[in-house]
Short mmCIF file of C-alpha atoms in Angstrom, two decimals:
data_model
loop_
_atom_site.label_atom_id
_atom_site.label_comp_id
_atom_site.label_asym_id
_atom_site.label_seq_id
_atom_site.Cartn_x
_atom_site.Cartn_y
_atom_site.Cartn_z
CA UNK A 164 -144.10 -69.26 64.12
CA UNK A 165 -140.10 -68.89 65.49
CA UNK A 166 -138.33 -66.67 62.34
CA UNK A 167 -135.78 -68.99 60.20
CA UNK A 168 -132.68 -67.43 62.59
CA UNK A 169 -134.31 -69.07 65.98
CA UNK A 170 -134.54 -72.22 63.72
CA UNK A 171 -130.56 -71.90 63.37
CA UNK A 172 -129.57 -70.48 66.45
CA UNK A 173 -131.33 -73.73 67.76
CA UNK A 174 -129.30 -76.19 66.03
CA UNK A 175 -131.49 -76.87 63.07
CA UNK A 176 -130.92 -76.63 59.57
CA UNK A 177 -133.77 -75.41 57.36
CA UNK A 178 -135.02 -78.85 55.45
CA UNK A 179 -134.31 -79.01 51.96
CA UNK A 180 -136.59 -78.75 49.26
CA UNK A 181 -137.04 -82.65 48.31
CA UNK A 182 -137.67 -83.78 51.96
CA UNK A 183 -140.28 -81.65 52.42
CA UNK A 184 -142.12 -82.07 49.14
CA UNK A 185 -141.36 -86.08 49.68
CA UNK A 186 -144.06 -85.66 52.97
CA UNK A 187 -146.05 -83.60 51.30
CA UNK A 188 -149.58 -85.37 50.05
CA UNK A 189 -149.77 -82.84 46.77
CA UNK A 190 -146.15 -83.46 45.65
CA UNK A 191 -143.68 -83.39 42.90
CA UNK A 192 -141.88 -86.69 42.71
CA UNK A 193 -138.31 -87.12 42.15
CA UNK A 194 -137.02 -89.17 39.02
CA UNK A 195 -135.31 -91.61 42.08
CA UNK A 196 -138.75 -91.75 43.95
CA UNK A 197 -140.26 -92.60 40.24
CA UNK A 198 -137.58 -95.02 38.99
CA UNK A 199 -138.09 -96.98 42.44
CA UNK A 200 -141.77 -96.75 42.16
CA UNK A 201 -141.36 -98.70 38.89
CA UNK A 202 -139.09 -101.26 39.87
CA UNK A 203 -141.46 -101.97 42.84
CA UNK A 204 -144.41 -102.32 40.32
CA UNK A 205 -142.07 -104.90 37.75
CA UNK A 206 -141.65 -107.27 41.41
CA UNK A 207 -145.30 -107.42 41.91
CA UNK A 208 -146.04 -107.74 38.33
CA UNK A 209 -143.46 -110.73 38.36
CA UNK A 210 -145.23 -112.04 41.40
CA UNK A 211 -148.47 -112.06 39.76
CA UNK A 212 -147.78 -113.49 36.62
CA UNK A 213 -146.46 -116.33 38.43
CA UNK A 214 -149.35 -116.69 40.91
CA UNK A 215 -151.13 -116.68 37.63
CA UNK A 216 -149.34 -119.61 36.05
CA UNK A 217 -149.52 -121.59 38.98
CA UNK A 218 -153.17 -120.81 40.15
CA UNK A 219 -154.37 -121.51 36.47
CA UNK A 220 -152.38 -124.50 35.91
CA UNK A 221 -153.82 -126.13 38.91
CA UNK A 222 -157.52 -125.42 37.86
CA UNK A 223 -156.88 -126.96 34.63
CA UNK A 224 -154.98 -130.04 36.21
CA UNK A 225 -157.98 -130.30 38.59
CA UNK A 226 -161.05 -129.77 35.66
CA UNK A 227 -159.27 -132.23 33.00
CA UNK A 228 -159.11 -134.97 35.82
CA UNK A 229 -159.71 -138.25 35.01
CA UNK A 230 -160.35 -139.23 31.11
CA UNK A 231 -161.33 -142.99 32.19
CA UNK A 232 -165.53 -143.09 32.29
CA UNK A 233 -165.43 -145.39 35.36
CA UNK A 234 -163.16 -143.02 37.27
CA UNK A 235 -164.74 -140.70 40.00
CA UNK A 236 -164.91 -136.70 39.03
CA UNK A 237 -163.43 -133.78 41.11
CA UNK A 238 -167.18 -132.65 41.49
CA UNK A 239 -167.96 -135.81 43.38
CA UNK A 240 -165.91 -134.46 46.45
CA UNK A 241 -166.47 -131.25 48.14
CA UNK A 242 -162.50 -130.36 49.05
CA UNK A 243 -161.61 -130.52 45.29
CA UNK A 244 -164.78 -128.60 43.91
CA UNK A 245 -163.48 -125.99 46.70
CA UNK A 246 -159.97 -126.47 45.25
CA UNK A 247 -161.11 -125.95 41.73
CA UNK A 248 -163.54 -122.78 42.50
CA UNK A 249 -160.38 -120.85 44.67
CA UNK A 250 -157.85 -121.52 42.01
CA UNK A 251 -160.37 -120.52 39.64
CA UNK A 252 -161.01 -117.04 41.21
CA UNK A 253 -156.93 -116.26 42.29
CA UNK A 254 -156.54 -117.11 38.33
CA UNK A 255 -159.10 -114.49 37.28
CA UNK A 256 -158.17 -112.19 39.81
CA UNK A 257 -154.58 -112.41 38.87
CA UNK A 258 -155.13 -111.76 35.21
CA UNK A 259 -157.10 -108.53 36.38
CA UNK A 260 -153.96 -107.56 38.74
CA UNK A 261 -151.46 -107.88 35.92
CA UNK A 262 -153.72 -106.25 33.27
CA UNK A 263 -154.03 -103.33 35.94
CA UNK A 264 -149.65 -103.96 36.88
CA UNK A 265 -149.14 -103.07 33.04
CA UNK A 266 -151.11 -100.63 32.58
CA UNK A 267 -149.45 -98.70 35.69
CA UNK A 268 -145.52 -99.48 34.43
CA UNK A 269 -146.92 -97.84 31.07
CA UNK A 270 -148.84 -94.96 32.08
CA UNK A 271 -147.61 -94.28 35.68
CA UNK A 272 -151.21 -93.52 37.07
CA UNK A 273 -153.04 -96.51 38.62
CA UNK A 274 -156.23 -98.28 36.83
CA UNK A 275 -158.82 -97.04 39.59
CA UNK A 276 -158.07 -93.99 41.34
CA UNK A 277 -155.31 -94.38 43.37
CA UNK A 278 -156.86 -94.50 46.65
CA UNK A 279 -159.00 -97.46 45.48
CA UNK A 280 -156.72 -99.28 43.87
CA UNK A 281 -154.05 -99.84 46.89
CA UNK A 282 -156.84 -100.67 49.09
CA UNK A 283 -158.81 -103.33 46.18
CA UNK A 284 -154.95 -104.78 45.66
CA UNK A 285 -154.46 -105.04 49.61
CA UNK A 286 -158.11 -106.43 50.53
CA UNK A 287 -158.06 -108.78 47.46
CA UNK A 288 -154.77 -110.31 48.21
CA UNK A 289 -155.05 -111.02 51.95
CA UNK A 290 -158.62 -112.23 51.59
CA UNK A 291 -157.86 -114.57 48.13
CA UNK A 292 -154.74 -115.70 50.37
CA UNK A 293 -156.21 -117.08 53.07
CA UNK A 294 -159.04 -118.36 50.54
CA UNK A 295 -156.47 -120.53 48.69
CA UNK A 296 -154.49 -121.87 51.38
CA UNK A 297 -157.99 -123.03 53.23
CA UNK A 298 -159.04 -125.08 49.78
CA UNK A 299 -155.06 -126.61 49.52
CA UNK A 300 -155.44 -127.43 53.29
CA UNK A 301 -158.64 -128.97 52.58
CA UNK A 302 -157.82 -130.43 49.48
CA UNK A 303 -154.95 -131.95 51.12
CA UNK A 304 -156.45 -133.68 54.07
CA UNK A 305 -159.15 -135.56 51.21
CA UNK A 306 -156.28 -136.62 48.90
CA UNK A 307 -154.67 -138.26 52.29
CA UNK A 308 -157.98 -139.59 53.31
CA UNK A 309 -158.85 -141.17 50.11
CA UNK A 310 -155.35 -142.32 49.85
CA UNK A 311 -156.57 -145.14 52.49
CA UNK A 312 -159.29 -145.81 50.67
CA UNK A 313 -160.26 -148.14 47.48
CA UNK A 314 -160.97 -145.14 45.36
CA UNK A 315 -157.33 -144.36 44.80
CA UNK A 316 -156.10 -148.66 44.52
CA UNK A 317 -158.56 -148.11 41.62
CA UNK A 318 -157.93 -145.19 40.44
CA UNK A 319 -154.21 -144.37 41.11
CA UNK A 320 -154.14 -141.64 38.38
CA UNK A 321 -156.63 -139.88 39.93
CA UNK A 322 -155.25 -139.40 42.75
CA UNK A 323 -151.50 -138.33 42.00
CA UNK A 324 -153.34 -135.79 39.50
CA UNK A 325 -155.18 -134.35 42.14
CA UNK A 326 -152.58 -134.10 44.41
CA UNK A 327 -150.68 -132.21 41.39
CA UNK A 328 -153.26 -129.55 41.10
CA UNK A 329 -153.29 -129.25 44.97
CA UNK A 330 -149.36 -128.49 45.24
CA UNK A 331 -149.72 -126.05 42.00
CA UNK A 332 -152.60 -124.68 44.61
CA UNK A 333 -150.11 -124.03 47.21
CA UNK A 334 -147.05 -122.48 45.18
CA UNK A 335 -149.57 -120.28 43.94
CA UNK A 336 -150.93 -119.04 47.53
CA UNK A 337 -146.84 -118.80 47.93
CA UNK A 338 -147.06 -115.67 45.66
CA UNK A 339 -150.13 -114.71 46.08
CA UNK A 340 -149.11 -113.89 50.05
CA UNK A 341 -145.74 -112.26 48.59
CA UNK A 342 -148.03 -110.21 46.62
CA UNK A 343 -150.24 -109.66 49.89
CA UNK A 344 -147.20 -108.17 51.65
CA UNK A 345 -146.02 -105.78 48.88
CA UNK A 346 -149.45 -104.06 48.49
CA UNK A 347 -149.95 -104.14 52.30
CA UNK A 348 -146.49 -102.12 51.98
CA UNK A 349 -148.48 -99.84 49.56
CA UNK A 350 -151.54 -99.62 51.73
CA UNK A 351 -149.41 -98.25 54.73
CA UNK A 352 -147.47 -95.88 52.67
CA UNK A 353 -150.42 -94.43 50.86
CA UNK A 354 -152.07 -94.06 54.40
CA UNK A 355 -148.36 -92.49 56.33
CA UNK A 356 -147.44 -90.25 53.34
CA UNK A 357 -151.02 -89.89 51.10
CA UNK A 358 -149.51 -91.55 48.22
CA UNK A 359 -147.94 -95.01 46.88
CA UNK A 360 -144.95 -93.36 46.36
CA UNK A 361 -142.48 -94.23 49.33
CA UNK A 362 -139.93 -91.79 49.26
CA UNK B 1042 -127.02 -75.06 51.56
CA UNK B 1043 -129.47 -72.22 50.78
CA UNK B 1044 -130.25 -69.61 53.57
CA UNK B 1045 -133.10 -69.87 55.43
CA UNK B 1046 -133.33 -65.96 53.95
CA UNK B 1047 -133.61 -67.86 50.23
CA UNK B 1048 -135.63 -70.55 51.86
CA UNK B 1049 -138.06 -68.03 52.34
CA UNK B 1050 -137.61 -66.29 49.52
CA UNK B 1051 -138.78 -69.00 47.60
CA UNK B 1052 -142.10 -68.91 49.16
CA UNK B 1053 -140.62 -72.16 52.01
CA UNK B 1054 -141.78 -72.16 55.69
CA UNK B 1055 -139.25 -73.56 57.64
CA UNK B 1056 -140.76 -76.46 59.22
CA UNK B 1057 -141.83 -75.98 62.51
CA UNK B 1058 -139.87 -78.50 65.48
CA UNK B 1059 -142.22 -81.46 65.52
CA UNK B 1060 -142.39 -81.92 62.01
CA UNK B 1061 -138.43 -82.62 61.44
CA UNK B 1062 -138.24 -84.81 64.75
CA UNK B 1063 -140.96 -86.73 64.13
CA UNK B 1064 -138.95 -88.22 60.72
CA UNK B 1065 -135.81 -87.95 62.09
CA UNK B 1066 -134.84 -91.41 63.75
CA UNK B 1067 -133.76 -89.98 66.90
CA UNK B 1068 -136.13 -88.06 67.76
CA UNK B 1069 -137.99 -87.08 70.82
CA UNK B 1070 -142.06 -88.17 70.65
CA UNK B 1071 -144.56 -85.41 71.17
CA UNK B 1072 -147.52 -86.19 73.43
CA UNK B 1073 -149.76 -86.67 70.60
CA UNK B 1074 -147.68 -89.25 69.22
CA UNK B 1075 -147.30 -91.35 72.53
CA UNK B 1076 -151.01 -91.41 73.50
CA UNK B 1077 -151.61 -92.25 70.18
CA UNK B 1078 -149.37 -95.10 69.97
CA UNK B 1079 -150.79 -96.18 73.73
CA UNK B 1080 -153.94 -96.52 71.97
CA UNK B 1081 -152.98 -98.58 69.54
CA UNK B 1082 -150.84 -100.86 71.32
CA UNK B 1083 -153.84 -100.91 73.75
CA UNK B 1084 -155.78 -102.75 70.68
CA UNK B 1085 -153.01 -104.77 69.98
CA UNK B 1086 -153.15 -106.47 73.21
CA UNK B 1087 -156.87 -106.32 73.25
CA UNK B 1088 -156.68 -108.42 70.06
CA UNK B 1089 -154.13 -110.68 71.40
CA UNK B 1090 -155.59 -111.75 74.58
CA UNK B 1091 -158.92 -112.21 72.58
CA UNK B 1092 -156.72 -114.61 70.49
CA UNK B 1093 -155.40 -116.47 73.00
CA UNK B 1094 -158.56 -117.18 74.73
CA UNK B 1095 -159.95 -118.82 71.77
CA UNK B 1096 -156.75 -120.93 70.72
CA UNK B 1097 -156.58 -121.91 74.46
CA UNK B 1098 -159.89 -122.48 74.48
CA UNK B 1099 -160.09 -124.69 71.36
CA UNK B 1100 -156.96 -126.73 72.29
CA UNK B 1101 -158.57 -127.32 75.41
CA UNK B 1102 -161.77 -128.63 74.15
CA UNK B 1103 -159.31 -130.55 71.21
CA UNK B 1104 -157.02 -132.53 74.23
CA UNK B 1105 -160.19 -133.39 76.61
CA UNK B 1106 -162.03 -134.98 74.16
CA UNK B 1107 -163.17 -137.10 74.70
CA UNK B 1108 -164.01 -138.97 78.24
CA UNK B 1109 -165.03 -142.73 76.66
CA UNK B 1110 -163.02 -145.50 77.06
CA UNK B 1111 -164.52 -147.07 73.75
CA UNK B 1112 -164.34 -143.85 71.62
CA UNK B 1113 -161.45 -142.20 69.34
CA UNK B 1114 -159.37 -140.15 70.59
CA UNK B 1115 -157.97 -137.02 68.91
CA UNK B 1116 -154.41 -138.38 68.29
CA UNK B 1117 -155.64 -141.51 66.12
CA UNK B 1118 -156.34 -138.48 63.10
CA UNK B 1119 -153.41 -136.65 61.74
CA UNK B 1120 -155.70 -133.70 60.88
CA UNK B 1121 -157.13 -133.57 64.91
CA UNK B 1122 -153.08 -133.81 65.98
CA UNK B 1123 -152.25 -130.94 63.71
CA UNK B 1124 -155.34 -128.51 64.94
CA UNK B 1125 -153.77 -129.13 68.30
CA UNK B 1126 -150.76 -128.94 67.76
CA UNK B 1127 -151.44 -124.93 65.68
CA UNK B 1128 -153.74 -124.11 68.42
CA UNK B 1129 -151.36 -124.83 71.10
CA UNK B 1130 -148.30 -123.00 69.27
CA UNK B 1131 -150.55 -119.88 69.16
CA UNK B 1132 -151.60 -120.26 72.98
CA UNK B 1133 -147.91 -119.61 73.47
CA UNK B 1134 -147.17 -117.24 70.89
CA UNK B 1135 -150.15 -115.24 72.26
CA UNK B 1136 -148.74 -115.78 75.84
CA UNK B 1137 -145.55 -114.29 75.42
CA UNK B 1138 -146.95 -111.49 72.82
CA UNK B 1139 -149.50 -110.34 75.77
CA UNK B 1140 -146.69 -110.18 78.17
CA UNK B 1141 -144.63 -108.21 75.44
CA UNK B 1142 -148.01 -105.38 74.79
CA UNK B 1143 -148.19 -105.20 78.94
CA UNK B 1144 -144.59 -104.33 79.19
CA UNK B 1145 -144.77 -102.42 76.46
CA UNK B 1146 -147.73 -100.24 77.23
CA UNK B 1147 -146.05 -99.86 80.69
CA UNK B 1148 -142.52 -99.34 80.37
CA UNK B 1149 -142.75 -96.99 77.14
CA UNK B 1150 -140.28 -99.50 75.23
CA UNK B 1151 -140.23 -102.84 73.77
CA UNK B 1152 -139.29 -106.10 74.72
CA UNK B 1153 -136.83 -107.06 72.33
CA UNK B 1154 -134.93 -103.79 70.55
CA UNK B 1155 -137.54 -102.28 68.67
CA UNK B 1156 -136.26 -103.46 65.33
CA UNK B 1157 -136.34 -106.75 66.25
CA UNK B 1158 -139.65 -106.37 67.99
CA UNK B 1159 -141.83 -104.90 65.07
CA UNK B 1160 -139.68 -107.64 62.60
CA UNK B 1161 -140.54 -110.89 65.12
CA UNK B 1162 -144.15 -109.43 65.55
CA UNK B 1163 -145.16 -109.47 61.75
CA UNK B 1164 -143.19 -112.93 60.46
CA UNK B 1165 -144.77 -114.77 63.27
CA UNK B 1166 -148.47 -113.21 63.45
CA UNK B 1167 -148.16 -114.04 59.27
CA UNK B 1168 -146.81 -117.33 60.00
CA UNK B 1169 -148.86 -118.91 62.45
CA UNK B 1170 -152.13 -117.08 61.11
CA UNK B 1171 -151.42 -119.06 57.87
CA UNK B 1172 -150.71 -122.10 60.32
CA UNK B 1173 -153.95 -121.58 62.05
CA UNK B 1174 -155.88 -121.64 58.91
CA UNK B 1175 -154.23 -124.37 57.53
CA UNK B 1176 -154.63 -126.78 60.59
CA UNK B 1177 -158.34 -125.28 60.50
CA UNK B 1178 -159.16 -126.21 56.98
CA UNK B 1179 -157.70 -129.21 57.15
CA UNK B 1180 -159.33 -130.39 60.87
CA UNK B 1181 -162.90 -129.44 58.98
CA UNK B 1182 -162.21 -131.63 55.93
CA UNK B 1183 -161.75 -134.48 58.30
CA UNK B 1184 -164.74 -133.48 60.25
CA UNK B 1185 -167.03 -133.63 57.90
CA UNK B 1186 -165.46 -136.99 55.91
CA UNK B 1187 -166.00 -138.39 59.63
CA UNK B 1188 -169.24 -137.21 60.00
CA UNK B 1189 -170.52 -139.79 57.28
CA UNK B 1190 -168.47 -142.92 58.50
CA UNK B 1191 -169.82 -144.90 61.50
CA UNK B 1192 -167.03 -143.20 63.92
CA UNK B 1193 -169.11 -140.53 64.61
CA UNK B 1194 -172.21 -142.51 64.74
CA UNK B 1195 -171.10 -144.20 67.17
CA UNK B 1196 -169.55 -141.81 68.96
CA UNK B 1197 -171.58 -138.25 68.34
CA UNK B 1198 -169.91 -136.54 71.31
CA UNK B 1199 -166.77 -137.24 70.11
CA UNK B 1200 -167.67 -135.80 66.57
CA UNK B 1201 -169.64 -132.90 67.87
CA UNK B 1202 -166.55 -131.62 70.40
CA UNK B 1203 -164.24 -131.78 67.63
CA UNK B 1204 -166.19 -129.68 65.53
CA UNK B 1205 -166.75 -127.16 68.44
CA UNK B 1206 -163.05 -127.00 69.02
CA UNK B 1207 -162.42 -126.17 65.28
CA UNK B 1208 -164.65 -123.45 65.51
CA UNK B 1209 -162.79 -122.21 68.03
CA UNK B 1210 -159.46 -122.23 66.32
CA UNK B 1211 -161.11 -120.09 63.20
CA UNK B 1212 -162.15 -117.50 65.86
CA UNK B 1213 -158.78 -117.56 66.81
CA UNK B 1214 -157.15 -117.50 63.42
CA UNK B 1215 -159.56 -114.27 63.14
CA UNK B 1216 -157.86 -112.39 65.88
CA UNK B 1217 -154.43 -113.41 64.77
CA UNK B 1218 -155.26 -112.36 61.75
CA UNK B 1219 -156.07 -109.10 62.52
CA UNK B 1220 -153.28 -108.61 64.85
CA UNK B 1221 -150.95 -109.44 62.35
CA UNK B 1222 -152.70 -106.32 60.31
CA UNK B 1223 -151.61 -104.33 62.90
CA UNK B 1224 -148.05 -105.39 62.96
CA UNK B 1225 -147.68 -105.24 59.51
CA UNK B 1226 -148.64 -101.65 59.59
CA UNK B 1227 -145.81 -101.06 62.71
CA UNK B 1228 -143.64 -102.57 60.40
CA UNK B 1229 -144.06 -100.27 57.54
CA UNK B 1230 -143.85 -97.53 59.96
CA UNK B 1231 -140.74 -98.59 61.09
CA UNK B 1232 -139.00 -99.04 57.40
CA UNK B 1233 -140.08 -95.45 56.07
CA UNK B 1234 -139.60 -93.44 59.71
CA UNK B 1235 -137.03 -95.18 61.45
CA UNK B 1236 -139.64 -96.06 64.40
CA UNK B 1237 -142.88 -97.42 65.08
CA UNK B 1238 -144.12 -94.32 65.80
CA UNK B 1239 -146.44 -93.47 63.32
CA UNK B 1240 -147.09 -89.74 63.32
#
């Protein structure tokens, strides 16, 4: 190892003490590094409560459809019973990512151990993404379909109520995949730096 | 500033030449670091050309179809039109990111200026992975409403190539998808070190 004065002589400067414990996997964290952790975890809490409201309020626009006895179910078709089950699951799982978001702002450790947890919020997001955006697609192209057909001449509320629930559907996969992003952020820095903490 | 004399004092190493250069933004890339991030790039373009083969592939199979004078063709369905149009978008995208990995992988630097690079990577490897999906999704919803009309008893081939050249899209959707993985984590690399060098 060169002494401290070949360090100088070279042009460096000897790296001061929060840089170095910043890289460092078994660290310290600085109030800044903690105060920015927080306010990270507050956005994706936001994020999810939304994705919640959305995903949720679709199911339920989706289930309740119609009231007339004559009128044709959401279980008749396969696009909306795939509708209903992936709004169904983003609503569950969302509830169990803010539960987890709250209990992190209030205790400042993570619900699972920490390596878990980045890597369950990561996988879950990307994968209940793509999920949702596949049943809206799909959900879509029926609504448009039936649109041509008698089904929604006789049963016009139907159809405007299911293509309700379906754009719910897709302004919750909008913050689902902002979600996605911000714990693929986490993912990265917990692989670079051994820890969710950025800084 | 402390002296390095009080630096080690206080039971500090100074940190050895690598370690500072490799955070510093302007820094000069050991060995290590440059074979490493060969290798990865290597995968990248792997990935990509595997994409574009299947995109290609499936709007290929999408525009030929189908050779009947009497039979549907794929721009009479909205759905068909927009799992061309996605696949075709890719092809291109896919193009022009395989030329980018060669000259990358070659030259030692990016196409574009490295910020720009690792930023235009990501949005559009999220963007038209999302795209892909969605065109996907929707192309089998129609597929399989079609499949019980007379359309496709009538004309089977017609049905059956469709379906083969959606399958084909979510093949390439898969690739995409993990591509866009892998610029996500560049990107991350790039906002905490200043570079898409990783180590």
């Amino acid at each position: 190892m060169r002494s401290p004065q070949a360090a100088l002589r070279d042009g460096e400067t000897p790296s001061p003490r929060p840089r170095i414990q910043a890289h460092s996997p078994h660290h310290f964290q600085s109030t800044v590094s903690v105060q920015k952790l927080r306010r990270f975890n507050v956005l994706v809490l936001v994020l999810r409560v939304v994705a919640f409201c959305f995903s949720s309020a679709s199911s339920i626009f989706m289930l309740v459809n119609p009231k007339g006895t004559d009128s044709p179910r959401w279980y008749d078709f396969d696009a909306f019973r795939f509708v209903l089950a992936a709004n169904a699951i983003v609503t569950v799982y969302s509830l169990f990512e803010m539960a987890a978001s709250v209990w992190e702002i209030s205790g400042g450790v993570t619900l699972l151990p920490e390596i878990l947890q980045v890597w369950f919020d990561f996988g879950h997001d990307q994968v209940f993404a793509y999920l949702l955006l596949s049943a809206e697609s799909a959900g879509t192209e029926l609504a448009r379909t039936m649109k041509a057909t008698d089904t929604c001449t006789a049963n016009h509320a139907f159809c405007v109520q299911n293509e309700i629930a379906i754009a719910l559907g897709f302004a919750g996969f909008l913050f689902l995949g902002l979600s996605s992003l911000l714990s693929g952020f986490r993912v990265v820095c917990f692989i670079i730096n051994g820890s969710r903490f950025h800084l």
